[in-house]
Short mmCIF file of C-alpha atoms and ligand atoms in Angstrom, two decimals:
data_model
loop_
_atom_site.label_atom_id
_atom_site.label_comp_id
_atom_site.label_asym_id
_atom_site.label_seq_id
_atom_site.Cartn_x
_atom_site.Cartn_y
_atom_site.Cartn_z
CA UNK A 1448 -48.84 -29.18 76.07
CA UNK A 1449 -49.52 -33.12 76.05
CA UNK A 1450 -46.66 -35.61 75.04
CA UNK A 1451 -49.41 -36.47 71.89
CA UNK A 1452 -49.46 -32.65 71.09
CA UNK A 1453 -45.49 -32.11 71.60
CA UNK A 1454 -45.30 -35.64 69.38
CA UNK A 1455 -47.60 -33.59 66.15
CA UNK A 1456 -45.69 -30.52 66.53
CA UNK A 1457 -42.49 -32.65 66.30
CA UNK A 1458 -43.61 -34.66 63.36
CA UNK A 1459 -45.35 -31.30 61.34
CA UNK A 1460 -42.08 -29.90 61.82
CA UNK A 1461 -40.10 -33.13 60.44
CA UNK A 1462 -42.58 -32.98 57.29
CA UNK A 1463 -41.89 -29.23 56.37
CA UNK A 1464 -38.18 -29.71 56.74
CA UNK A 1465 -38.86 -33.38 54.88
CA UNK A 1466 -40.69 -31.31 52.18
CA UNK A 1467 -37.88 -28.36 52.08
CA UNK A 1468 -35.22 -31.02 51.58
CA UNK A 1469 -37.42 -32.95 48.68
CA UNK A 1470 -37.37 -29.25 46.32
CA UNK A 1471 -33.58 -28.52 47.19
CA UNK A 1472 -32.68 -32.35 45.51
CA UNK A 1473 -34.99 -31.18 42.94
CA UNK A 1474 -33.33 -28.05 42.57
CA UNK A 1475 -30.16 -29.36 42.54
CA UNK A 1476 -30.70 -32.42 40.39
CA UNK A 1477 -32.07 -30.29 38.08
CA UNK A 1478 -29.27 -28.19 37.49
CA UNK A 1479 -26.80 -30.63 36.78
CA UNK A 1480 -25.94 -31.16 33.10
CA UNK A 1481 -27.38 -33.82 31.21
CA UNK A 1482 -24.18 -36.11 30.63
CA UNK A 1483 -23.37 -35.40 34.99
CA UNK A 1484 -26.78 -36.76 35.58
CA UNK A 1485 -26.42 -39.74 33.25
CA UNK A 1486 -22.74 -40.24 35.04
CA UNK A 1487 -24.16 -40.51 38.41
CA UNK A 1488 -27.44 -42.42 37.58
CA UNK A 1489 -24.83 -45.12 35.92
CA UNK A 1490 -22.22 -44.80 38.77
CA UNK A 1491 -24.98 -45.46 41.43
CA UNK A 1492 -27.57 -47.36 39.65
CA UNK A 1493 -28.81 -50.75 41.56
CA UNK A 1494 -25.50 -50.10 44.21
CA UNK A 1495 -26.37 -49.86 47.83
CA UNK A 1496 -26.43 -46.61 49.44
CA UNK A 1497 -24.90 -47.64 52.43
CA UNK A 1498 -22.01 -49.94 51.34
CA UNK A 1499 -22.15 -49.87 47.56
CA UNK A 1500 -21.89 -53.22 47.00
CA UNK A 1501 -24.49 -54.30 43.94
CA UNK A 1502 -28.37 -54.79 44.69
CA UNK A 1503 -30.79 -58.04 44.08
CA UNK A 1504 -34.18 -57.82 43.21
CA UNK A 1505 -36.24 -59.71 45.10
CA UNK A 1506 -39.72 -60.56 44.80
CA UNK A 1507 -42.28 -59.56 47.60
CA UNK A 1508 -45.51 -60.12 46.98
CA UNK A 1509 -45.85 -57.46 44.26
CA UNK A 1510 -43.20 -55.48 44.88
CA UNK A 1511 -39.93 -56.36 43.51
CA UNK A 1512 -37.42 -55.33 46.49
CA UNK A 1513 -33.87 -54.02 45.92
CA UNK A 1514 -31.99 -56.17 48.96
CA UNK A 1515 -28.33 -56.00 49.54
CA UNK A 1516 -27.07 -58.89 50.49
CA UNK A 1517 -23.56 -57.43 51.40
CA UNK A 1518 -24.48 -55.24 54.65
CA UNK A 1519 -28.07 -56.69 54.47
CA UNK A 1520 -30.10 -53.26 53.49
CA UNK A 1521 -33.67 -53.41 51.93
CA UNK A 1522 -34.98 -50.46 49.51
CA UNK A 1523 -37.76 -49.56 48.00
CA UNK A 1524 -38.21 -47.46 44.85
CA UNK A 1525 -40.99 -44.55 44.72
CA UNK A 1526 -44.33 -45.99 45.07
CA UNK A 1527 -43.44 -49.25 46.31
CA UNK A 1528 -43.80 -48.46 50.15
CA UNK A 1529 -47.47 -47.13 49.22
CA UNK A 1530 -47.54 -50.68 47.17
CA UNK A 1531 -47.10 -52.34 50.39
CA UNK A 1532 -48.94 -50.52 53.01
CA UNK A 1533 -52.73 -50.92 53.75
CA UNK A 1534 -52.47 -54.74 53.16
CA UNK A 1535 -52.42 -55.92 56.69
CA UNK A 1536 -49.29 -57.92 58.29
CA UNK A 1537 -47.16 -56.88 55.69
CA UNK A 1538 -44.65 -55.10 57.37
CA UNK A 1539 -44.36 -58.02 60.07
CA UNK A 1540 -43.93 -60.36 57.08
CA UNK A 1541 -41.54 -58.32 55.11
CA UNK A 1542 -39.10 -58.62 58.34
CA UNK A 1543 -39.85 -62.50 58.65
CA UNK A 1544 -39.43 -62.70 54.99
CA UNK A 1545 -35.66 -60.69 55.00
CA UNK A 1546 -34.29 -61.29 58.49
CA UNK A 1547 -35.56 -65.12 58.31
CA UNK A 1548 -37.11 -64.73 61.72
ZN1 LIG B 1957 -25.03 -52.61 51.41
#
């Protein structure tokens, strides 16, 4: 087998187990009670996932970036990576534009 055919089989894999993972949040989320889920959505909501210290907006190009400016993550909602992508540079100029390089 090739290192480019080993590389698909490797990412295939990834992608099934990526997929398996996205229905058991589902499945879990979906289980919780109505008031637990409004709980956690107001315990968590705009705090960073790594350090939990509150997120920024910040406007990039048209996406309006969650940035912690604590431990220095950058997130991006549902739909704003495909925002992004397929307008060329952009991921060079997303680095410039947070690291300040
Ligand atoms: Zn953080």
């Amino acid at each position: 087998m090739s290192r480019r055919a080993g590389e698909q089989d490797n990412e295939i894999e990834i992608r099934e187990e990526l997929a398996k993972r996205r229905e058991q949040a589902r499945l879990r989320h979906s289980q919780l009670r109505t008031d637990e889920r409004d709980r956690l959505k107001l315990l968590h909501w705009m705090r960073c996932p790594k350090c939990g210290a509150e997120l920024s907006e910040v406007q990039f190009r048209s996406v309006k970036v969650d940035k912690c400016f604590n431990c220095g993550g950058v997130y991006l909602d549902d739909g704003e990576l495909e925002q992004l992508t397929g307008k060329p540079g952009w991921f060079e100029g997303m680095l410039r534009f947070f690291r300040g390089v």
